[in-house]
Amino acid sequence: MKDIKQNLTQELDQTSGNPLLEENIKISCRKVNVYYHKNVQSIFNVSFDIAKNQIMAMIGPSGCGKSTLLRCFNRMNDMIEECVVDGDIKLDGENIHSKNIDPVILRASVGMVFQKPNPFPKSIYDNVAYGPKLHGLVRNSSELDDIVEESLTKAGLWKETKDCLSKAGTSLSGGQQQRLCIARTIAIKPEVILMDEPTSALDPIATATIEELMYELKSSYTIAVVTHSMQQAARISDRTAYFHLGRLVEVNDTNTVFTNPVHELTENYITGRFG
Amino acid sequence: MSNTTKLVSANLKKRYAKERRFKFYGIFSITLSLTFLLFLLFDIVSKCLPVFTQSYVELDIDFAPKYLNLEEKSSYSKEELFNANYQKLINNSLYKLFPEVKARKQKRILRKFVSSGAQYKLRDLVIDNPKIIGDTKSIWLLTDDDIDSFIKGLIDENAPESERRVKDFQINWIKSLQAKDKIDSKLNINFLTNSDSREPEQAGILGALKGSFYTMLITLLLSFPIGVGAAIYLEEFAPKNYWIDIIEVNINNLAAVPSIVFGILGLAIYINFFGIPRSAPIAGGLVLSLMTLPVIIISTRVAIKSVPPSIREAALGLGASKMQVITHHVIPLAMPGILTGSIIGMAQALGESAPLLMIGMVAFVADVPQSFFDPATVLPVQIFIWADSPERAFIALTSAAIVVLLVFLFLMNLSAIILRKKFENKQ
């Protein structure tokens, strides 16, 4: 254990693998640092790229800062007082902290699905219709009906709910609720979907449904997913990033990370020696 | 048996006994409080029953012009009719009924057999129909409160005469009239249609009820939006710093300030400085708002705090602005809590009389207030005034006023519960 800690300070300033891409970049981070309460730093100098229409899995032990980083991508951390994000995060080449980009517009194009299913205490229909109505994406109720149906279909929930759209969203089962949250997110047609441990509160069957769904959504969206399950990362993602104590240890194609990790820490984590 | 099971089973009896004891304490306290409540309700309701009816006496009134202090002529102006002497009509018919009464003192007491308000009934009758002058008609008139109390059996006939408000000769009058079927008891509408009066048989609750209604309306209209707005700002927008901490502590302190202090404040600021009319519902409402505000602010903040952060995150993540998150999600979810807090504050304000002492709402107001600026009194103050009055009939009136206050309170709570249910069902 002592060795690992020593290694950390010496070697972690550099990320192993292929963190940066040359083309097809959707989100790029350069030297991102995140501080809470002025001097508590939770993300150290992270630089990597997320490719378009791919699933990027972010793995690592608890408290490694992967959720914090994910929440930087749609500026959810703005809501936390005394949280300072430093460095460049670019969406399609444009800095998301620039004055031209309002957080409301950013969040309309970077949707988020949370760890715990959090449907609004409204009907299923209203849950999905909330975003489009909020942003004025529809002109009349038939367009809205279409969006609701389309989103629920994409989220694989239409068959189960088409006859009970007025039922409360909170009355669904956990897995259904999470799919409802995904439908709600894709209803505003974002470009990127951020998922913060979307299946950690679900049973294996619901997890499988969601994973399948993510795989299908990949063709039209860019997905960044934080997960605790290495099997899940291996199953669904195209690229995997391994974080350790706020530092990005290794990024590479998922296959490479799981079969041939470069860094010792990554190897230890994926072989289950710690974490 | 393993060691753990042994230890557990040794303790088990004790544990269950504790549970049973606790249950017993709970049932005991509920029974006790219910007993007190029932006792209170029974006492109030049984005491207010006499208010439902009033005793009337049938008198043959001779509307001769000479008794009315009017000259003999074919028609009279409205002013003449208004100023005519109607008490004399009643007196004459009473003298005729009891010709044996000759002594001056007894005559004076006989004149008081009928309520002093009865003459106005005759006046209205004559003004409505002047042709009645010259005729004789039998009319039911309200009796005086002492006579009424005796007829209702509230005065003990067997008590020594010197300790009784109704003397023996008065009792004889009543009995002879009862024998002639000239005394009847009728439903008391005065209680619901009149304002306060020195004469218990004419006193009513309408003035105080309307005063309370206007005062509560002002209080609600002021304290609800201001309180909810302040709470939303403090909870959602205010920076977390030293000043906000000071404001928070002070709001909590305000909720604990004795209410009479708010009355003094209202007297100094609203009445003396801003010149708001004294005794008016607007002044009362303003003072009670001061009292209700901290209660609403505190309960609204608690309600807002209890809205799960995941709902805020969900809305924010969809691109809702802060204001949209508040209006679409936080307030609807907090509404049941906000309403509960507001109704507690309003109920407190409804039952409050101390601060109103300072702004002149403890006054004898014989007119029903017609607007927010007319002199008025409120229900708890009316209860106080009646409870303080010496006439026996005011005991029943006091209880009846308490019943009215409780009904008012019940309706307020009921409307809050209905609103609450509505908000809960929406979600």
XYZ file of C-alpha atoms in Angstrom:
702
model
C 0.000 0.000 0.000
C 2.843 2.369 0.873
C 4.414 1.776 -2.512
C 1.245 2.653 -4.295
C 0.986 5.975 -2.498
C 4.552 6.845 -3.362
C 3.971 5.919 -6.971
C 0.943 8.102 -7.003
C 2.641 11.369 -6.243
C 5.534 10.607 -8.532
C 3.809 9.263 -11.573
C 0.270 10.485 -11.615
C 0.872 13.842 -13.175
C 0.978 12.033 -16.431
C -1.914 10.019 -17.781
C -1.048 6.699 -19.335
C -2.667 5.341 -22.466
C -4.257 7.533 -25.102
C -6.115 10.314 -23.308
C -6.161 12.667 -26.287
C -7.737 12.120 -29.665
C -6.956 13.680 -32.982
C -10.393 13.833 -34.524
C -14.071 13.232 -33.837
C -13.856 15.026 -30.479
C -17.094 15.940 -28.670
C -15.827 17.000 -25.270
C -12.267 17.898 -24.460
C -10.766 18.609 -21.039
C -7.451 20.350 -20.652
C -5.748 20.724 -17.291
C -8.988 20.682 -15.353
C -8.684 21.283 -11.620
C -11.654 21.359 -9.257
C -11.507 22.800 -5.762
C -14.024 22.671 -2.938
C -13.780 25.175 -0.099
C -10.841 27.027 -1.628
C -8.064 24.645 -0.670
C -9.560 21.170 -0.893
C -8.733 19.987 -4.376
C -10.694 17.063 -5.721
C -9.580 16.950 -9.376
C -5.928 17.322 -10.336
C -4.848 18.400 -13.778
C -7.104 16.143 -15.811
C -6.802 16.199 -19.605
C -8.675 13.855 -21.931
C -11.081 13.741 -24.839
C -14.461 12.117 -25.315
C -15.275 11.032 -28.853
C -18.523 11.671 -30.663
C -21.112 8.851 -30.670
C -19.121 6.754 -28.291
C -19.601 5.657 -24.723
C -16.885 6.830 -22.379
C -16.827 4.925 -19.107
C -15.308 6.611 -16.096
C -14.270 4.133 -13.426
C -12.351 4.284 -10.189
C -12.676 3.744 -6.449
C -15.125 5.809 -4.393
C -14.144 9.421 -3.862
C -11.828 9.520 -6.863
C -13.619 12.519 -8.330
C -15.246 10.898 -11.345
C -18.731 12.183 -10.480
C -17.338 15.635 -9.759
C -15.731 15.728 -13.167
C -18.898 14.483 -14.848
C -20.876 17.273 -13.218
C -18.401 19.796 -14.636
C -19.492 18.905 -18.166
C -22.916 20.505 -17.740
C -21.842 22.963 -15.046
C -23.964 21.368 -12.327
C -21.164 22.247 -9.952
C -22.101 25.910 -10.368
C -24.868 25.237 -7.899
C -22.424 24.223 -5.198
C -21.071 27.276 -3.508
C -17.312 27.524 -3.156
C -16.744 24.969 -5.879
C -14.233 26.320 -8.362
C -13.569 24.709 -11.731
C -10.313 25.692 -13.355
C -9.023 24.735 -16.799
C -10.618 24.331 -20.214
C -13.629 22.150 -20.911
C -14.752 22.411 -24.507
C -17.929 21.154 -26.100
C -17.534 21.001 -29.883
C -14.522 23.234 -29.585
C -16.261 25.934 -27.564
C -15.326 26.615 -23.969
C -18.366 25.907 -21.792
C -17.285 28.530 -19.260
C -17.125 31.296 -21.845
C -19.512 34.183 -21.531
C -21.320 33.224 -24.751
C -22.631 30.041 -23.224
C -25.387 30.255 -20.686
C -25.617 27.263 -18.327
C -29.279 26.860 -19.294
C -28.354 26.422 -22.967
C -25.460 24.148 -22.056
C -27.730 21.906 -19.988
C -30.219 21.758 -22.827
C -27.523 20.190 -25.009
C -25.787 18.161 -22.290
C -28.414 16.089 -20.511
C -27.870 14.228 -17.288
C -29.168 11.019 -15.719
C -28.582 10.659 -12.001
C -27.613 7.804 -9.737
C -30.964 7.574 -8.027
C -33.986 7.679 -10.323
C -35.512 11.086 -9.696
C -38.739 11.456 -11.686
C -40.789 14.537 -10.886
C -43.825 13.807 -8.729
C -46.008 14.292 -11.804
C -47.544 12.025 -14.423
C -45.339 10.003 -16.780
C -46.443 12.227 -19.652
C -45.629 15.435 -17.793
C -42.235 14.084 -16.785
C -41.215 13.626 -20.397
C -43.033 16.719 -21.648
C -41.455 19.006 -19.056
C -38.189 19.676 -20.922
C -39.694 20.319 -24.374
C -42.312 22.633 -22.845
C -39.656 24.412 -20.805
C -37.533 25.223 -23.820
C -40.438 25.872 -26.169
C -39.431 23.055 -28.504
C -43.010 22.354 -29.512
C -45.717 24.498 -31.028
C -48.800 22.432 -30.227
C -49.940 19.511 -28.185
C -49.795 16.970 -31.023
C -46.092 17.744 -31.518
C -45.626 17.292 -27.805
C -47.457 13.958 -27.947
C -45.091 12.890 -30.710
C -41.996 13.855 -28.717
C -43.283 12.029 -25.640
C -43.980 8.886 -27.651
C -40.651 9.069 -29.466
C -38.663 9.591 -26.270
C -40.460 6.852 -24.382
C -39.993 4.505 -27.327
C -36.275 5.254 -27.472
C -36.006 4.668 -23.756
C -37.816 1.338 -24.191
C -40.665 2.367 -21.936
C -43.429 3.053 -24.447
C -44.900 -0.432 -24.536
C -45.228 -0.580 -20.764
C -46.610 2.918 -20.246
C -48.600 3.888 -23.325
C -51.862 3.012 -21.603
C -51.101 4.756 -18.341
C -49.362 7.981 -19.268
C -51.319 9.875 -16.653
C -50.066 7.624 -13.866
C -47.566 9.202 -11.480
C -43.946 8.751 -12.578
C -43.047 7.846 -9.021
C -45.397 4.853 -9.076
C -43.176 2.981 -11.561
C -40.587 0.428 -10.512
C -36.980 1.520 -9.989
C -35.766 0.378 -13.399
C -38.772 1.911 -15.135
C -38.216 5.151 -13.258
C -34.625 5.293 -14.453
C -35.732 4.680 -18.035
C -38.312 7.419 -17.565
C -35.488 9.737 -16.483
C -33.565 8.783 -19.619
C -36.652 9.443 -21.734
C -37.019 12.796 -20.020
C -33.416 13.613 -20.844
C -33.578 12.620 -24.498
C -36.867 14.450 -24.978
C -34.972 17.738 -25.240
C -32.699 16.175 -27.881
C -29.344 16.823 -26.235
C -26.043 16.036 -27.942
C -24.400 14.516 -24.905
C -25.895 12.420 -22.115
C -24.052 12.282 -18.823
C -24.904 9.302 -16.647
C -23.855 9.237 -13.025
C -23.933 5.583 -11.951
C -27.312 5.091 -13.647
C -27.712 1.449 -12.644
C -26.246 1.363 -9.154
C -29.710 1.384 -7.567
C -31.147 -1.239 -9.923
C -31.364 -5.020 -10.063
C -29.480 -6.983 -12.756
C -32.468 -7.275 -15.103
C -33.195 -3.556 -15.049
C -29.469 -2.931 -15.415
C -29.338 -5.077 -18.533
C -32.252 -3.145 -20.043
C -30.545 0.173 -19.386
C -27.247 -1.066 -20.754
C -28.936 -2.201 -23.941
C -30.586 1.162 -24.145
C -27.265 2.960 -23.802
C -25.867 0.867 -26.570
C -28.705 1.872 -28.842
C -28.539 5.530 -27.894
C -24.866 5.650 -28.795
C -25.647 6.092 -32.500
C -27.316 9.449 -31.920
C -25.721 10.706 -28.703
C -22.367 10.941 -27.029
C -22.508 9.262 -23.647
C -20.255 9.670 -20.633
C -21.045 7.209 -17.884
C -19.662 6.974 -14.381
C -19.841 3.434 -13.063
C -18.674 1.361 -10.159
C -19.068 -1.857 -12.048
C -16.043 -2.806 -14.125
C -18.080 -5.474 -15.887
C -20.484 -2.802 -16.981
C -17.678 -0.601 -18.256
C -16.213 -3.553 -20.129
C -19.581 -4.495 -21.611
C -20.816 -1.202 -22.899
C -18.070 1.369 -23.303
C -15.838 2.174 -26.234
C -13.227 3.911 -24.160
C -12.524 3.752 -20.434
C -10.927 6.290 -18.101
C -9.558 5.180 -14.774
C -9.425 7.759 -11.974
C -7.583 7.527 -8.715
C -7.744 10.107 -5.923
C -8.656 12.919 -8.246
C -6.067 12.058 -10.850
C -6.677 10.528 -14.239
C -4.483 7.455 -14.289
C -5.188 5.876 -17.615
C -7.430 6.328 -20.637
C -7.630 3.924 -23.523
C -9.875 1.773 -25.635
C -11.878 -0.361 -23.269
C -10.391 -3.550 -24.611
C -6.865 -2.341 -24.024
C -7.597 -1.087 -20.521
C -9.068 -4.386 -19.442
C -6.691 -6.729 -21.250
C -3.460 -4.823 -21.261
C -3.400 -1.956 -18.740
C -0.334 0.253 -18.845
C -0.352 1.583 -15.311
C 0.142 -0.523 -12.217
C -2.764 1.183 -10.404
C -5.154 0.380 -13.228
C -4.076 -3.199 -13.223
C -4.526 -3.462 -9.482
C -7.997 -1.978 -9.693
C -9.326 -4.056 -12.555
C -7.935 -7.252 -11.161
C -9.704 -6.447 -7.922
C -6.652 -6.071 -5.742
C -7.958 -2.823 -4.288
C -10.659 -0.271 -4.739
C -29.333 -22.238 23.566
C -26.445 -20.048 22.577
C -25.138 -17.362 24.840
C -26.653 -14.523 22.799
C -30.118 -16.076 22.793
C -29.900 -16.531 26.561
C -28.997 -12.901 27.112
C -31.646 -11.708 24.715
C -34.410 -13.814 26.220
C -33.458 -12.635 29.700
C -33.966 -9.060 28.571
C -36.943 -9.685 26.373
C -39.607 -9.440 29.048
C -38.224 -6.120 30.223
C -38.174 -4.771 26.690
C -41.771 -5.690 26.019
C -42.822 -4.295 29.377
C -41.193 -1.035 28.418
C -43.087 -1.000 25.162
C -46.368 -1.716 26.920
C -45.699 1.047 29.454
C -44.977 3.484 26.681
C -48.187 2.545 24.886
C -50.105 3.008 28.109
C -48.634 6.489 28.630
C -49.692 7.403 25.127
C -53.244 6.180 25.540
C -53.438 7.793 28.948
C -52.410 11.203 27.679
C -54.733 11.007 24.704
C -57.652 10.045 26.943
C -56.805 12.827 29.351
C -56.608 15.494 26.679
C -59.792 14.229 25.034
C -61.550 14.380 28.402
C -60.474 17.974 28.900
C -61.540 18.861 25.396
C -64.931 17.208 25.753
C -65.456 18.831 29.123
C -64.627 22.227 27.648
C -66.878 21.727 24.643
C -69.723 20.404 26.767
C -69.444 23.343 29.154
C -69.382 25.935 26.371
C -72.126 24.383 24.293
C -74.441 23.814 27.242
C -73.942 27.395 28.386
C -74.609 28.840 24.965
C -77.898 27.001 24.433
C -80.119 29.775 25.955
C -78.915 32.108 23.190
C -80.840 30.186 20.558
C -84.197 31.431 21.786
C -85.598 34.683 23.125
C -88.813 35.344 25.009
C -91.409 37.599 23.450
C -94.489 39.117 25.046
C -97.673 39.848 23.134
C -98.939 43.368 23.772
C -102.032 45.144 22.444
C -100.561 48.368 21.169
C -102.923 51.293 20.689
C -101.365 53.448 17.968
C -103.356 56.545 18.968
C -101.624 59.780 17.916
C -101.826 61.199 21.429
C -99.721 58.349 22.767
C -97.223 58.928 19.996
C -96.900 62.619 20.929
C -98.294 63.485 17.500
C -101.019 65.965 16.509
C -104.198 64.568 14.994
C -103.937 64.939 11.222
C -104.400 62.901 8.069
C -100.762 62.352 7.187
C -97.376 62.745 8.828
C -93.943 63.442 7.428
C -91.245 60.832 7.792
C -89.326 63.027 10.218
C -92.338 63.432 12.470
C -92.839 59.678 12.532
C -89.167 59.119 13.214
C -89.185 61.443 16.223
C -92.472 60.213 17.691
C -92.489 58.644 21.147
C -92.852 54.905 20.713
C -91.803 53.961 24.238
C -95.005 55.644 25.398
C -97.060 53.212 23.288
C -95.469 50.296 25.036
C -95.792 51.885 28.465
C -99.497 52.523 27.935
C -100.244 49.013 26.849
C -98.309 47.651 29.836
C -100.239 49.912 32.241
C -103.484 48.692 30.703
C -102.405 45.099 31.131
C -101.637 45.596 34.812
C -104.000 48.329 36.039
C -103.267 47.375 39.646
C -99.732 48.793 39.385
C -99.933 52.291 40.796
C -96.732 52.976 42.714
C -94.175 55.087 40.829
C -91.323 52.707 41.534
C -93.260 49.653 40.413
C -94.433 51.478 37.315
C -90.833 52.171 36.407
C -89.989 48.511 36.784
C -93.042 47.549 34.754
C -91.879 49.807 31.921
C -88.679 47.794 31.844
C -90.558 44.541 31.280
C -90.026 44.966 27.559
C -86.598 45.389 25.993
C -85.556 48.973 25.430
C -85.003 48.093 21.801
C -88.648 47.137 21.273
C -89.667 50.749 20.580
C -87.541 50.714 17.407
C -89.480 47.761 16.135
C -92.675 49.784 16.520
C -91.044 52.799 14.872
C -90.060 50.745 11.822
C -93.538 49.273 11.717
C -95.185 52.724 11.705
C -92.773 54.227 9.178
C -93.354 51.275 6.849
C -97.096 51.507 7.192
C -98.331 54.904 8.534
C -101.966 53.854 8.090
C -101.641 51.840 11.274
C -101.915 55.075 13.328
C -105.211 55.125 15.159
C -105.603 51.342 15.116
C -104.943 48.852 17.881
C -102.837 45.854 17.062
C -101.414 42.962 19.043
C -97.656 42.738 18.534
C -94.982 40.387 19.851
C -92.210 42.360 21.536
C -88.860 41.263 22.917
C -88.688 41.004 26.716
C -85.957 42.446 28.872
C -82.943 40.200 29.523
C -83.782 39.615 33.213
C -87.338 38.598 32.389
C -85.998 36.429 29.592
C -83.512 34.771 31.955
C -86.309 33.997 34.416
C -88.539 32.522 31.722
C -85.648 30.315 30.574
C -85.276 29.128 34.147
C -81.839 30.615 34.652
C -82.951 32.494 37.785
C -83.838 30.425 40.832
C -87.355 31.267 41.964
C -86.755 29.848 45.423
C -83.820 32.093 46.211
C -84.487 34.917 48.696
C -86.009 37.904 46.948
C -83.184 40.231 47.931
C -80.685 38.017 46.093
C -82.754 37.801 42.960
C -82.703 40.239 40.047
C -86.353 39.434 39.356
C -88.614 40.394 42.240
C -91.766 38.592 43.381
C -94.185 41.047 41.753
C -92.326 40.684 38.457
C -92.660 36.932 38.721
C -96.384 37.384 39.237
C -96.593 39.472 36.067
C -94.758 36.812 34.110
C -96.983 34.070 35.484
C -100.183 35.907 34.733
C -98.989 36.612 31.197
C -97.959 32.991 30.756
C -101.388 31.929 31.921
C -102.890 34.096 29.190
C -100.514 32.565 26.627
C -99.033 35.958 26.006
C -95.430 34.858 26.425
C -93.700 32.795 23.812
C -90.133 31.924 22.982
C -88.880 32.456 19.458
C -85.680 31.842 17.553
C -83.031 34.448 18.319
C -81.988 36.136 15.094
C -80.659 39.228 16.861
C -77.541 37.278 17.782
C -76.640 36.785 14.158
C -77.790 40.106 12.727
C -76.844 42.663 15.389
C -73.650 44.185 16.606
C -72.727 44.646 20.256
C -75.227 46.255 22.611
C -75.450 47.207 26.280
C -78.675 45.194 26.406
C -77.882 41.483 26.226
C -81.142 40.659 24.472
C -80.150 42.941 21.593
C -76.458 42.107 21.474
C -75.219 40.169 18.435
C -72.033 38.752 17.039
C -72.212 40.081 13.478
C -70.049 43.143 14.162
C -67.253 41.127 15.755
C -67.531 38.418 13.118
C -67.179 40.903 10.289
C -64.404 42.689 12.159
C -62.533 39.410 12.554
C -63.130 38.561 8.912
C -61.770 41.892 7.644
C -58.812 41.737 10.033
C -57.948 38.168 9.007
C -58.257 39.083 5.334
C -55.737 41.920 5.756
C -53.450 39.639 7.758
C -53.595 36.889 5.155
C -53.140 39.214 2.178
C -50.116 40.835 3.804
C -48.339 38.093 5.660
C -48.762 35.201 3.215
C -47.097 36.716 0.127
C -44.501 38.642 2.128
C -43.699 35.670 4.357
C -43.453 33.152 1.529
C -41.427 35.591 -0.568
C -39.005 36.276 2.264
C -38.606 32.575 2.965
C -37.919 31.783 -0.697
C -35.330 34.524 -0.918
C -33.608 33.448 2.298
C -33.633 29.785 1.351
C -32.848 29.949 -2.368
C -31.146 33.200 -3.279
C -29.561 34.750 -0.212
C -25.791 34.399 0.038
C -24.657 32.420 3.048
C -22.994 35.110 5.104
C -22.920 36.870 8.433
C -25.792 39.248 7.666
C -28.135 36.498 6.608
C -27.312 34.633 9.814
C -28.245 37.706 11.840
C -31.512 38.088 9.932
C -32.311 34.417 10.511
C -31.718 34.629 14.249
C -33.874 37.743 14.444
C -36.757 36.165 12.578
C -36.679 33.259 14.997
C -36.661 35.731 17.882
C -39.606 37.641 16.430
C -41.715 34.497 16.574
C -41.178 34.426 20.323
C -41.900 38.104 21.051
C -44.958 38.591 23.313
C -47.800 39.740 21.132
C -48.568 42.860 23.157
C -45.222 44.267 22.059
C -46.431 44.153 18.477
C -49.506 46.063 19.619
C -47.336 48.845 21.068
C -45.316 48.887 17.873
C -48.500 49.124 15.823
C -49.769 51.978 17.988
C -46.517 53.896 17.609
C -45.957 53.313 13.912
C -49.247 52.649 12.158
C -51.554 54.866 14.176
C -49.358 57.659 15.506
C -46.920 57.940 12.619
C -48.892 56.884 9.543
C -52.256 58.016 10.873
C -54.153 54.820 10.112
C -57.634 55.010 11.706
C -57.736 53.633 15.222
C -59.880 50.537 16.013
C -60.094 49.749 12.293
C -59.565 46.263 10.852
C -56.760 47.653 8.699
C -54.769 48.589 11.813
C -55.568 45.236 13.437
C -54.605 43.342 10.306
C -51.306 45.195 10.030
C -50.425 44.465 13.650
C -51.409 40.802 13.425
C -49.379 40.469 10.201
C -46.276 41.362 12.209
C -47.109 38.458 14.493
C -47.938 35.988 11.739
C -45.006 36.822 9.454
C -42.239 35.055 11.402
C -44.401 31.940 11.791
C -45.040 31.788 8.037
C -41.398 32.511 7.186
C -40.090 29.785 9.476
C -42.565 27.127 8.353
C -42.082 27.994 4.686
C -38.321 27.680 5.040
C -38.705 24.277 6.659
C -41.067 23.203 3.873
C -38.659 24.416 1.171
C -35.739 22.694 2.848
C -37.609 19.400 2.828
C -37.979 19.394 -0.968
C -35.596 16.626 -2.061
C -32.425 17.945 -3.748
C -32.767 15.248 -6.403
C -35.844 17.007 -7.791
C -33.959 20.292 -8.043
C -31.069 18.519 -9.754
C -33.403 16.823 -12.196
C -34.963 20.136 -13.202
C -31.621 21.927 -13.366
C -30.170 19.101 -15.435
C -32.964 19.589 -17.968
C -31.987 23.222 -18.316
C -34.543 24.899 -16.058
C -33.439 28.258 -14.698
C -33.323 28.793 -10.964
C -36.634 30.653 -10.956
C -38.253 27.877 -13.004
C -36.985 25.256 -10.593
C -38.564 27.232 -7.757
C -41.914 27.956 -9.383
C -42.344 24.594 -11.145
C -41.055 22.246 -8.492
C -40.012 23.692 -5.154
C -43.113 25.735 -4.355
C -45.682 23.110 -5.443
C -43.864 20.477 -3.410
C -43.506 22.781 -0.410
C -47.089 24.064 -0.636
C -48.684 21.628 1.840
C -46.085 22.609 4.439
C -46.438 26.301 3.654
C -50.224 26.075 4.037
C -49.957 24.230 7.334
C -47.622 26.880 8.726
C -49.782 29.697 7.450
C -52.909 28.270 8.966
C -51.187 27.899 12.329
C -50.119 31.528 12.118
C -53.580 32.652 11.066
C -55.263 30.642 13.809
C -52.973 32.286 16.344
C -53.829 35.693 14.932
C -57.558 34.923 14.997
C -57.454 34.136 18.702
C -55.237 37.075 19.585
C -56.583 39.950 21.631
C -53.602 41.416 23.504
C -52.028 43.420 20.642
C -55.471 44.692 19.666
C -55.863 46.242 23.119
C -53.155 48.709 22.176
C -54.720 49.861 18.921
C -58.190 50.479 20.240
C -59.966 47.394 19.005
C -61.208 46.732 22.520
C -64.104 49.093 22.257
C -67.840 49.041 22.421
C -68.740 49.155 18.727
C -72.480 49.199 18.141
C -72.271 49.393 14.343
C -71.440 46.550 12.026
C -68.219 47.552 10.207
C -68.773 48.020 6.489
C -65.159 48.391 5.371
C -61.553 47.977 6.444
C -61.549 51.511 7.829
C -64.623 51.429 10.111
C -64.227 50.982 13.853
C -64.560 47.311 14.649
C -63.865 44.714 17.227
C -62.922 41.082 16.783
C -64.265 37.807 18.156
C -61.794 37.204 21.019
C -62.171 40.811 22.137
C -65.950 40.495 21.945
C -65.716 37.415 24.146
C -63.630 39.401 26.616
C -66.068 42.336 26.637
C -69.094 40.090 27.185
C -67.367 37.986 29.802
C -66.634 41.220 31.625
C -70.259 42.433 31.576
C -72.311 42.020 34.761
C -75.697 41.051 33.265
C -76.523 37.410 33.667
C -77.591 36.935 30.043
C -74.063 37.775 28.889
C -72.833 34.399 30.214
C -74.734 32.637 27.449
C -73.629 35.230 24.907
C -69.989 34.723 25.887
C -70.274 30.980 25.339
C -72.087 31.516 22.063
C -69.335 33.872 20.897
C -66.758 31.204 21.781
C -68.714 28.702 19.712
C -68.742 31.149 16.791
C -64.974 31.644 17.157
C -64.427 27.880 17.175
C -66.594 27.458 14.100
C -64.646 30.237 12.347
C -61.395 28.484 13.271
C -62.753 25.147 12.129
C -63.750 26.559 8.750
C -60.308 28.121 8.330
C -58.602 24.822 9.116
C -60.973 22.947 6.870
C -60.210 25.195 3.904
C -56.491 24.721 4.540
C -56.884 20.952 4.638
C -58.875 20.986 1.407
C -56.231 23.145 -0.285
C -53.524 20.838 1.036
C -55.237 17.766 -0.321
C -55.598 19.494 -3.661
C -51.870 20.196 -3.823
C -50.982 16.691 -2.691
C -53.230 15.105 -5.300
C -51.698 17.197 -8.043
C -48.389 15.503 -7.487
